[in-house]
mmCIF file of C-alpha atoms in Angstrom:
data_model
loop_
_atom_site.group_PDB
_atom_site.id
_atom_site.type_symbol
_atom_site.label_atom_id
_atom_site.label_comp_id
_atom_site.label_asym_id
_atom_site.label_seq_id
_atom_site.Cartn_x
_atom_site.Cartn_y
_atom_site.Cartn_z
ATOM 1 C CA UNK A 1 66.215 65.731 69.320
ATOM 2 C CA UNK A 2 62.852 66.823 70.077
ATOM 3 C CA UNK A 3 59.359 66.335 67.711
ATOM 4 C CA UNK A 4 59.115 66.089 63.951
ATOM 5 C CA UNK A 5 63.384 65.564 64.480
ATOM 6 C CA UNK A 6 63.168 62.760 66.232
ATOM 7 C CA UNK A 7 60.440 60.477 64.358
ATOM 8 C CA UNK A 8 61.696 60.983 61.983
ATOM 9 C CA UNK A 9 65.154 59.587 62.408
ATOM 10 C CA UNK A 10 63.876 56.969 64.494
ATOM 11 C CA UNK A 11 61.765 55.528 61.120
ATOM 12 C CA UNK A 12 64.570 55.712 59.287
ATOM 13 C CA UNK A 13 67.571 54.958 60.940
ATOM 14 C CA UNK A 14 68.722 51.512 60.609
ATOM 15 C CA UNK A 15 68.426 49.073 63.965
ATOM 16 C CA UNK A 16 69.662 45.965 65.297
ATOM 17 C CA UNK A 17 66.382 44.404 66.638
ATOM 18 C CA UNK A 18 64.766 47.463 68.171
ATOM 19 C CA UNK A 19 60.604 46.413 66.841
ATOM 20 C CA UNK A 20 57.890 48.714 66.303
ATOM 21 C CA UNK A 21 55.432 48.179 65.064
ATOM 22 C CA UNK A 22 51.631 49.057 65.222
ATOM 23 C CA UNK A 23 48.424 46.944 66.312
ATOM 24 C CA UNK A 24 44.931 47.767 65.322
ATOM 25 C CA UNK A 25 41.479 47.396 67.967
ATOM 26 C CA UNK A 26 40.494 43.999 69.367
ATOM 27 C CA UNK A 27 38.367 44.697 72.133
ATOM 28 C CA UNK A 28 36.847 47.388 74.599
ATOM 29 C CA UNK A 29 35.598 45.682 77.622
ATOM 30 C CA UNK A 30 35.424 45.683 81.398
ATOM 31 C CA UNK A 31 37.582 42.342 81.575
ATOM 32 C CA UNK A 32 40.696 41.900 83.178
ATOM 33 C CA UNK A 33 42.302 38.176 83.160
ATOM 34 C CA UNK A 34 45.167 38.562 85.395
ATOM 35 C CA UNK A 35 44.033 40.895 87.961
ATOM 36 C CA UNK A 36 40.254 39.915 87.976
ATOM 37 C CA UNK A 37 41.022 36.207 86.405
ATOM 38 C CA UNK A 38 37.245 34.882 85.329
ATOM 39 C CA UNK A 39 35.276 37.898 86.030
ATOM 40 C CA UNK A 40 33.066 39.450 84.084
ATOM 41 C CA UNK A 41 32.459 42.518 84.153
ATOM 42 C CA UNK A 42 35.555 43.242 85.743
ATOM 43 C CA UNK A 43 35.774 46.484 87.758
ATOM 44 C CA UNK A 44 37.256 48.864 85.550
ATOM 45 C CA UNK A 45 37.210 49.103 81.320
ATOM 46 C CA UNK A 46 40.392 47.839 79.002
ATOM 47 C CA UNK A 47 41.411 48.175 75.654
ATOM 48 C CA UNK A 48 43.229 45.401 74.719
ATOM 49 C CA UNK A 49 45.100 44.616 71.058
ATOM 50 C CA UNK A 50 46.695 41.679 70.333
ATOM 51 C CA UNK A 51 46.022 37.978 68.901
ATOM 52 C CA UNK A 52 41.801 36.651 68.656
ATOM 53 C CA UNK A 53 42.781 33.500 71.910
ATOM 54 C CA UNK A 54 42.645 36.178 74.590
ATOM 55 C CA UNK A 55 39.643 35.244 76.926
ATOM 56 C CA UNK A 56 38.511 36.668 80.502
ATOM 57 C CA UNK A 57 40.904 33.347 82.420
ATOM 58 C CA UNK A 58 44.401 33.343 79.862
ATOM 59 C CA UNK A 59 45.031 29.633 81.148
ATOM 60 C CA UNK A 60 48.882 30.324 81.621
ATOM 61 C CA UNK A 61 48.661 27.054 79.183
ATOM 62 C CA UNK A 62 47.083 28.799 77.138
ATOM 63 C CA UNK A 63 48.819 28.195 73.040
ATOM 64 C CA UNK A 64 48.066 31.575 71.595
ATOM 65 C CA UNK A 65 49.555 31.290 68.755
ATOM 66 C CA UNK A 66 47.503 27.762 67.902
ATOM 67 C CA UNK A 67 44.397 29.140 69.356
ATOM 68 C CA UNK A 68 44.171 32.254 67.474
ATOM 69 C CA UNK A 69 43.036 33.126 64.147
ATOM 70 C CA UNK A 70 43.995 36.229 63.803
ATOM 71 C CA UNK A 71 46.352 39.139 64.657
ATOM 72 C CA UNK A 72 45.526 42.662 65.120
ATOM 73 C CA UNK A 73 49.644 43.606 64.957
ATOM 74 C CA UNK A 74 51.403 44.212 62.574
ATOM 75 C CA UNK A 75 53.892 41.386 62.565
ATOM 76 C CA UNK A 76 51.587 37.944 61.885
ATOM 77 C CA UNK A 77 53.281 35.325 64.360
ATOM 78 C CA UNK A 78 52.521 38.045 67.140
ATOM 79 C CA UNK A 79 49.382 36.697 68.858
ATOM 80 C CA UNK A 80 50.255 38.512 72.234
ATOM 81 C CA UNK A 81 48.153 40.181 74.664
ATOM 82 C CA UNK A 82 48.079 43.904 75.296
ATOM 83 C CA UNK A 83 46.172 45.787 77.230
ATOM 84 C CA UNK A 84 45.946 49.755 78.823
ATOM 85 C CA UNK A 85 42.139 51.497 81.053
ATOM 86 C CA UNK A 86 40.528 53.529 79.338
ATOM 87 C CA UNK A 87 40.781 57.446 78.645
ATOM 88 C CA UNK A 88 37.143 59.663 79.301
ATOM 89 C CA UNK A 89 36.752 62.710 78.927
ATOM 90 C CA UNK A 90 34.670 64.417 81.809
ATOM 91 C CA UNK A 91 32.173 66.773 80.096
ATOM 92 C CA UNK A 92 31.894 70.255 82.557
ATOM 93 C CA UNK A 93 27.703 69.447 83.358
ATOM 94 C CA UNK A 94 29.340 65.863 84.807
ATOM 95 C CA UNK A 95 28.875 63.982 81.978
ATOM 96 C CA UNK A 96 30.758 61.068 79.877
ATOM 97 C CA UNK A 97 32.255 60.436 75.865
ATOM 98 C CA UNK A 98 35.060 57.766 75.201
ATOM 99 C CA UNK A 99 37.674 58.900 73.895
ATOM 100 C CA UNK A 100 38.462 57.156 70.559
ATOM 101 C CA UNK A 101 42.083 56.171 69.816
ATOM 102 C CA UNK A 102 44.255 56.658 66.300
ATOM 103 C CA UNK A 103 47.208 55.041 64.718
ATOM 104 C CA UNK A 104 50.606 56.428 66.003
ATOM 105 C CA UNK A 105 53.249 58.276 62.714
ATOM 106 C CA UNK A 106 53.660 55.528 60.059
ATOM 107 C CA UNK A 107 50.296 54.089 61.446
ATOM 108 C CA UNK A 108 47.575 56.231 60.406
ATOM 109 C CA UNK A 109 45.233 53.899 58.978
ATOM 110 C CA UNK A 110 44.790 51.208 62.047
ATOM 111 C CA UNK A 111 41.141 51.321 63.317
ATOM 112 C CA UNK A 112 42.128 52.467 66.983
ATOM 113 C CA UNK A 113 44.732 50.091 68.948
ATOM 114 C CA UNK A 114 48.498 51.531 69.903
ATOM 115 C CA UNK A 115 52.044 51.275 68.664
ATOM 116 C CA UNK A 116 54.305 48.689 70.719
ATOM 117 C CA UNK A 117 58.244 48.298 70.841
ATOM 118 C CA UNK A 118 60.706 46.255 71.658
ATOM 119 C CA UNK A 119 63.716 47.294 72.390
ATOM 120 C CA UNK A 120 67.320 45.948 73.103
ATOM 121 C CA UNK A 121 68.713 49.336 74.666
ATOM 122 C CA UNK A 122 66.810 52.899 74.514
ATOM 123 C CA UNK A 123 64.620 54.145 71.675
ATOM 124 C CA UNK A 124 67.231 56.504 71.102
ATOM 125 C CA UNK A 125 69.699 53.950 70.648
ATOM 126 C CA UNK A 126 70.344 53.254 67.053
ATOM 127 C CA UNK A 127 73.027 50.773 66.988
ATOM 128 C CA UNK A 128 70.628 48.891 69.319
ATOM 129 C CA UNK A 129 74.023 46.418 70.502
ATOM 130 C CA UNK A 130 73.331 45.060 73.705
ATOM 131 C CA UNK A 131 71.940 41.277 73.598
ATOM 132 C CA UNK A 132 67.782 40.203 75.104
ATOM 133 C CA UNK A 133 66.548 37.537 76.417
ATOM 134 C CA UNK A 134 62.926 37.580 74.736
ATOM 135 C CA UNK A 135 60.460 35.953 77.422
ATOM 136 C CA UNK A 136 58.571 32.825 76.699
ATOM 137 C CA UNK A 137 55.684 30.890 76.577
ATOM 138 C CA UNK A 138 53.430 31.300 79.549
ATOM 139 C CA UNK A 139 54.723 35.101 80.623
ATOM 140 C CA UNK A 140 52.944 37.928 81.799
ATOM 141 C CA UNK A 141 53.513 41.129 83.502
ATOM 142 C CA UNK A 142 51.645 44.046 84.777
ATOM 143 C CA UNK A 143 53.099 47.665 85.519
ATOM 144 C CA UNK A 144 50.967 50.131 87.508
ATOM 145 C CA UNK A 145 48.435 50.510 89.819
ATOM 146 C CA UNK A 146 44.716 51.368 88.668
ATOM 147 C CA UNK A 147 45.115 52.864 93.147
ATOM 148 C CA UNK A 148 47.723 55.209 92.782
ATOM 149 C CA UNK A 149 46.700 58.753 93.413
ATOM 150 C CA UNK A 150 49.809 60.792 94.050
ATOM 151 C CA UNK A 151 52.874 61.481 92.617
ATOM 152 C CA UNK A 152 54.661 59.958 95.072
ATOM 153 C CA UNK A 153 52.969 56.308 94.927
ATOM 154 C CA UNK A 154 53.487 55.649 91.329
ATOM 155 C CA UNK A 155 57.415 56.635 91.395
ATOM 156 C CA UNK A 156 57.682 53.439 91.803
ATOM 157 C CA UNK A 157 57.417 52.898 88.276
ATOM 158 C CA UNK A 158 59.625 54.303 86.494
ATOM 159 C CA UNK A 159 59.062 55.825 83.423
ATOM 160 C CA UNK A 160 54.426 55.662 83.116
ATOM 161 C CA UNK A 161 53.439 59.064 81.368
ATOM 162 C CA UNK A 162 52.690 61.415 79.623
ATOM 163 C CA UNK A 163 53.756 63.227 76.242
ATOM 164 C CA UNK A 164 50.837 66.637 75.125
ATOM 165 C CA UNK A 165 51.118 66.346 71.225
ATOM 166 C CA UNK A 166 51.288 69.648 70.224
ATOM 167 C CA UNK A 167 51.975 68.123 66.463
ATOM 168 C CA UNK A 168 51.468 64.459 65.683
ATOM 169 C CA UNK A 169 55.941 63.875 65.979
ATOM 170 C CA UNK A 170 55.795 65.300 69.623
ATOM 171 C CA UNK A 171 57.630 63.383 72.146
ATOM 172 C CA UNK A 172 59.096 65.537 74.241
ATOM 173 C CA UNK A 173 58.588 66.940 76.943
ATOM 174 C CA UNK A 174 57.059 63.681 79.203
ATOM 175 C CA UNK A 175 54.965 64.755 82.417
ATOM 176 C CA UNK A 176 53.904 61.904 85.315
ATOM 177 C CA UNK A 177 50.718 63.559 85.305
ATOM 178 C CA UNK A 178 47.631 63.564 83.320
ATOM 179 C CA UNK A 179 48.769 66.930 80.841
ATOM 180 C CA UNK A 180 46.609 70.629 82.198
ATOM 181 C CA UNK A 181 46.127 72.048 79.013
ATOM 182 C CA UNK A 182 44.256 70.866 75.639
ATOM 183 C CA UNK A 183 46.699 69.298 73.287
ATOM 184 C CA UNK A 184 46.099 69.918 69.898
ATOM 185 C CA UNK A 185 46.970 66.585 67.966
ATOM 186 C CA UNK A 186 46.167 64.433 71.444
ATOM 187 C CA UNK A 187 47.479 63.235 74.233
ATOM 188 C CA UNK A 188 50.058 60.204 73.954
ATOM 189 C CA UNK A 189 50.121 58.068 77.068
ATOM 190 C CA UNK A 190 53.715 55.699 77.379
ATOM 191 C CA UNK A 191 53.025 52.770 79.333
ATOM 192 C CA UNK A 192 57.654 51.048 79.770
ATOM 193 C CA UNK A 193 57.643 47.387 81.849
ATOM 194 C CA UNK A 194 60.510 46.496 83.451
ATOM 195 C CA UNK A 195 63.562 45.039 81.486
ATOM 196 C CA UNK A 196 65.225 42.402 84.343
ATOM 197 C CA UNK A 197 63.065 38.881 85.196
ATOM 198 C CA UNK A 198 64.394 36.566 87.784
ATOM 199 C CA UNK A 199 65.261 33.543 85.220
ATOM 200 C CA UNK A 200 62.101 31.188 86.820
ATOM 201 C CA UNK A 201 59.162 32.119 87.414
ATOM 202 C CA UNK A 202 56.757 33.760 84.241
ATOM 203 C CA UNK A 203 54.449 35.323 86.646
ATOM 204 C CA UNK A 204 53.995 36.325 90.000
ATOM 205 C CA UNK A 205 51.152 36.653 92.575
ATOM 206 C CA UNK A 206 51.273 40.323 91.847
ATOM 207 C CA UNK A 207 51.652 40.043 88.172
ATOM 208 C CA UNK A 208 55.051 42.225 88.972
ATOM 209 C CA UNK A 209 57.444 40.783 91.400
ATOM 210 C CA UNK A 210 59.395 38.477 88.591
ATOM 211 C CA UNK A 211 60.525 41.920 86.918
ATOM 212 C CA UNK A 212 63.265 43.963 88.447
ATOM 213 C CA UNK A 213 64.901 47.444 87.122
ATOM 214 C CA UNK A 214 68.374 47.887 86.559
ATOM 215 C CA UNK A 215 69.855 48.221 90.123
ATOM 216 C CA UNK A 216 71.602 51.056 89.119
ATOM 217 C CA UNK A 217 71.420 53.730 86.220
ATOM 218 C CA UNK A 218 68.185 52.750 83.983
ATOM 219 C CA UNK A 219 67.080 50.618 81.076
ATOM 220 C CA UNK A 220 68.450 53.323 78.521
ATOM 221 C CA UNK A 221 71.865 53.979 80.243
ATOM 222 C CA UNK A 222 72.302 50.424 80.615
ATOM 223 C CA UNK A 223 72.418 49.943 84.471
ATOM 224 C CA UNK A 224 72.997 45.527 84.845
ATOM 225 C CA UNK A 225 70.467 43.837 86.424
ATOM 226 C CA UNK A 226 70.235 43.076 90.382
ATOM 227 C CA UNK A 227 71.564 39.608 91.484
ATOM 228 C CA UNK A 228 68.091 39.031 91.979
ATOM 229 C CA UNK A 229 67.203 39.487 88.855
ATOM 230 C CA UNK A 230 69.562 38.546 86.430
ATOM 231 C CA UNK A 231 68.436 38.222 82.720
ATOM 232 C CA UNK A 232 68.230 41.058 80.707
ATOM 233 C CA UNK A 233 64.890 41.272 78.190
ATOM 234 C CA UNK A 234 63.875 43.223 76.057
ATOM 235 C CA UNK A 235 61.912 46.706 77.378
ATOM 236 C CA UNK A 236 58.580 46.529 76.253
ATOM 237 C CA UNK A 237 56.539 49.981 75.286
ATOM 238 C CA UNK A 238 53.168 51.088 74.875
ATOM 239 C CA UNK A 239 52.808 54.234 73.302
ATOM 240 C CA UNK A 240 48.716 54.672 72.653
ATOM 241 C CA UNK A 241 47.644 58.183 70.740
ATOM 242 C CA UNK A 242 44.044 59.420 72.170
ATOM 243 C CA UNK A 243 42.264 62.015 69.955
ATOM 244 C CA UNK A 244 41.695 64.372 72.753
ATOM 245 C CA UNK A 245 41.479 67.148 70.048
ATOM 246 C CA UNK A 246 37.980 66.482 69.237
ATOM 247 C CA UNK A 247 37.554 67.891 73.413
ATOM 248 C CA UNK A 248 39.220 70.808 73.213
ATOM 249 C CA UNK A 249 36.166 73.077 73.496
ATOM 250 C CA UNK A 250 36.120 75.728 75.838
ATOM 251 C CA UNK A 251 33.307 75.454 76.631
ATOM 252 C CA UNK A 252 33.141 71.628 77.617
ATOM 253 C CA UNK A 253 35.877 71.743 79.554
ATOM 254 C CA UNK A 254 35.651 72.387 83.711
ATOM 255 C CA UNK A 255 35.496 76.695 84.729
ATOM 256 C CA UNK A 256 37.620 76.119 86.569
ATOM 257 C CA UNK A 257 40.257 75.233 83.799
ATOM 258 C CA UNK A 258 41.139 72.362 85.403
ATOM 259 C CA UNK A 259 41.701 69.681 82.315
ATOM 260 C CA UNK A 260 38.614 66.729 82.478
ATOM 261 C CA UNK A 261 40.149 63.632 82.019
ATOM 262 C CA UNK A 262 39.906 60.844 83.674
ATOM 263 C CA UNK A 263 40.851 56.872 83.321
ATOM 264 C CA UNK A 264 38.031 54.088 83.207
ATOM 265 C CA UNK A 265 39.666 53.804 87.383
ATOM 266 C CA UNK A 266 38.276 57.358 87.708
ATOM 267 C CA UNK A 267 41.641 58.471 88.213
ATOM 268 C CA UNK A 268 42.055 62.017 87.019
ATOM 269 C CA UNK A 269 45.346 62.466 87.941
ATOM 270 C CA UNK A 270 47.404 60.380 85.504
ATOM 271 C CA UNK A 271 48.847 57.876 88.134
ATOM 272 C CA UNK A 272 47.055 55.314 88.391
ATOM 273 C CA UNK A 273 47.569 54.880 84.292
ATOM 274 C CA UNK A 274 48.886 50.711 83.771
ATOM 275 C CA UNK A 275 49.425 48.337 81.214
ATOM 276 C CA UNK A 276 49.567 44.526 80.921
ATOM 277 C CA UNK A 277 50.964 42.314 79.045
ATOM 278 C CA UNK A 278 51.034 38.361 77.748
ATOM 279 C CA UNK A 279 52.748 36.899 75.474
ATOM 280 C CA UNK A 280 51.921 34.883 73.016
ATOM 281 C CA UNK A 281 54.515 35.192 70.344
ATOM 282 C CA UNK A 282 54.487 32.217 67.744
ATOM 283 C CA UNK A 283 57.575 29.657 68.650
ATOM 284 C CA UNK A 284 61.189 31.342 68.300
ATOM 285 C CA UNK A 285 60.275 34.485 66.340
ATOM 286 C CA UNK A 286 61.029 36.944 69.310
ATOM 287 C CA UNK A 287 64.383 35.810 69.661
ATOM 288 C CA UNK A 288 65.165 35.425 66.128
ATOM 289 C CA UNK A 289 63.796 39.539 65.756
ATOM 290 C CA UNK A 290 65.487 40.523 68.208
ATOM 291 C CA UNK A 291 68.997 38.628 67.530
ATOM 292 C CA UNK A 292 68.364 40.373 63.833
ATOM 293 C CA UNK A 293 68.512 43.312 62.136
ATOM 294 C CA UNK A 294 64.741 44.986 62.548
ATOM 295 C CA UNK A 295 63.619 47.307 62.449
ATOM 296 C CA UNK A 296 59.622 48.078 61.612
ATOM 297 C CA UNK A 297 60.169 46.075 58.611
ATOM 298 C CA UNK A 298 61.690 42.759 60.096
ATOM 299 C CA UNK A 299 63.143 39.731 57.863
ATOM 300 C CA UNK A 300 62.904 37.596 60.215
ATOM 301 C CA UNK A 301 59.109 38.058 60.612
ATOM 302 C CA UNK A 302 56.091 38.173 58.713
ATOM 303 C CA UNK A 303 53.648 40.913 58.117
ATOM 304 C CA UNK A 304 50.530 41.206 57.385
ATOM 305 C CA UNK A 305 48.740 44.687 55.089
ATOM 306 C CA UNK A 306 46.907 47.749 57.593
ATOM 307 C CA UNK A 307 43.236 45.719 56.482
ATOM 308 C CA UNK A 308 44.010 42.089 57.851
ATOM 309 C CA UNK A 309 45.402 43.649 61.245
ATOM 310 C CA UNK A 310 41.953 46.039 61.312
ATOM 311 C CA UNK A 311 40.011 43.041 60.014
ATOM 312 C CA UNK A 312 40.792 40.935 63.212
ATOM 313 C CA UNK A 313 38.434 41.526 65.985
ATOM 314 C CA UNK A 314 36.268 39.729 68.715
ATOM 315 C CA UNK A 315 33.802 40.322 71.419
ATOM 316 C CA UNK A 316 33.253 39.545 74.992
ATOM 317 C CA UNK A 317 29.604 38.129 76.206
ATOM 318 C CA UNK A 318 28.920 41.263 77.975
ATOM 319 C CA UNK A 319 27.420 43.894 76.420
ATOM 320 C CA UNK A 320 27.145 47.639 78.188
ATOM 321 C CA UNK A 321 27.046 50.948 76.674
ATOM 322 C CA UNK A 322 30.498 52.898 76.421
ATOM 323 C CA UNK A 323 30.444 55.540 73.586
ATOM 324 C CA UNK A 324 28.435 58.299 73.308
ATOM 325 C CA UNK A 325 27.579 60.768 76.203
ATOM 326 C CA UNK A 326 27.139 58.500 79.557
ATOM 327 C CA UNK A 327 26.478 60.073 82.765
ATOM 328 C CA UNK A 328 28.799 57.237 84.365
ATOM 329 C CA UNK A 329 32.153 55.807 83.626
ATOM 330 C CA UNK A 330 31.324 52.215 82.829
ATOM 331 C CA UNK A 331 32.109 50.258 86.631
ATOM 332 C CA UNK A 332 32.083 53.507 88.523
ATOM 333 C CA UNK A 333 29.495 55.376 90.446
ATOM 334 C CA UNK A 334 26.345 56.707 88.636
ATOM 335 C CA UNK A 335 26.666 60.815 88.324
ATOM 336 C CA UNK A 336 23.420 63.243 87.818
ATOM 337 C CA UNK A 337 25.020 64.430 84.696
ATOM 338 C CA UNK A 338 23.383 65.062 81.701
ATOM 339 C CA UNK A 339 24.457 64.858 77.925
ATOM 340 C CA UNK A 340 25.913 68.734 76.157
ATOM 341 C CA UNK A 341 23.725 69.795 73.873
ATOM 342 C CA UNK A 342 25.625 68.634 70.906
ATOM 343 C CA UNK A 343 28.660 66.258 70.464
ATOM 344 C CA UNK A 344 31.938 67.047 70.042
#
């Protein structure tokens, strides 16, 4: 099942607890409270969505629903924070431009941001019958390694992929590396988190080892969790659509034809993609939803209009230029590049 037919069926199919919802942009800044708590600026730029209680430390004792006054997410009881690195376009002359994000299918009016999924079973399984345990207050996790630059390294993490969008409905094929050709409707980065929890630790020093992948098979095939991590949690997944189409002018691409997109940690391979998550759902709202028949419109959850999602934002007390043509990626070594003579 490919492209438009996949999306159309996914949007229309009834399901038991497959949450798919949009979240607008909260802030874009050089902060990373999991890997670099308290450090401003952090080494590279991130784009963040969710509740506006987000800060540079994110103390595990923080009551995110109580401390937030708004959330950029469609489900207004979700004050979690979700974030990824930021994609840049590197022009032929060596200058850089941040690639904007656009709303996914069904969330076209979103101010940037991304789409979030919580699933009991694989995305293509519309029955969604498996029982999962929702994350707990204080839970956080990270998937991916920003310093990875080879395919062999990135295989440690399952399903950190890219989709070259021919249309807004394209979903296949997926690749481990950034697409090496112009993508007519943009590039979608897909971030899927492990689904087996040790049942004890809300975090780990590396923000990863309290989580594991199924012992055999995959989440989609219903593979069992290992005995060390016996608790099956929802698969958390991000889809981020980068509006690369506006940078498809061949005159700006490298003369050798290589792909020109670079992550904010100066990664042109794509193998360093990563995602961060800090749980912040109000009360038992996520568990209620995962125990109910929900798909996009969930009767057990409160929703808010797109206008309210788009209004929620915040600022970090650190200023630097991140838009327009730049001679270097924020936080990365400077180059001698000059901006192109005309903006695209």
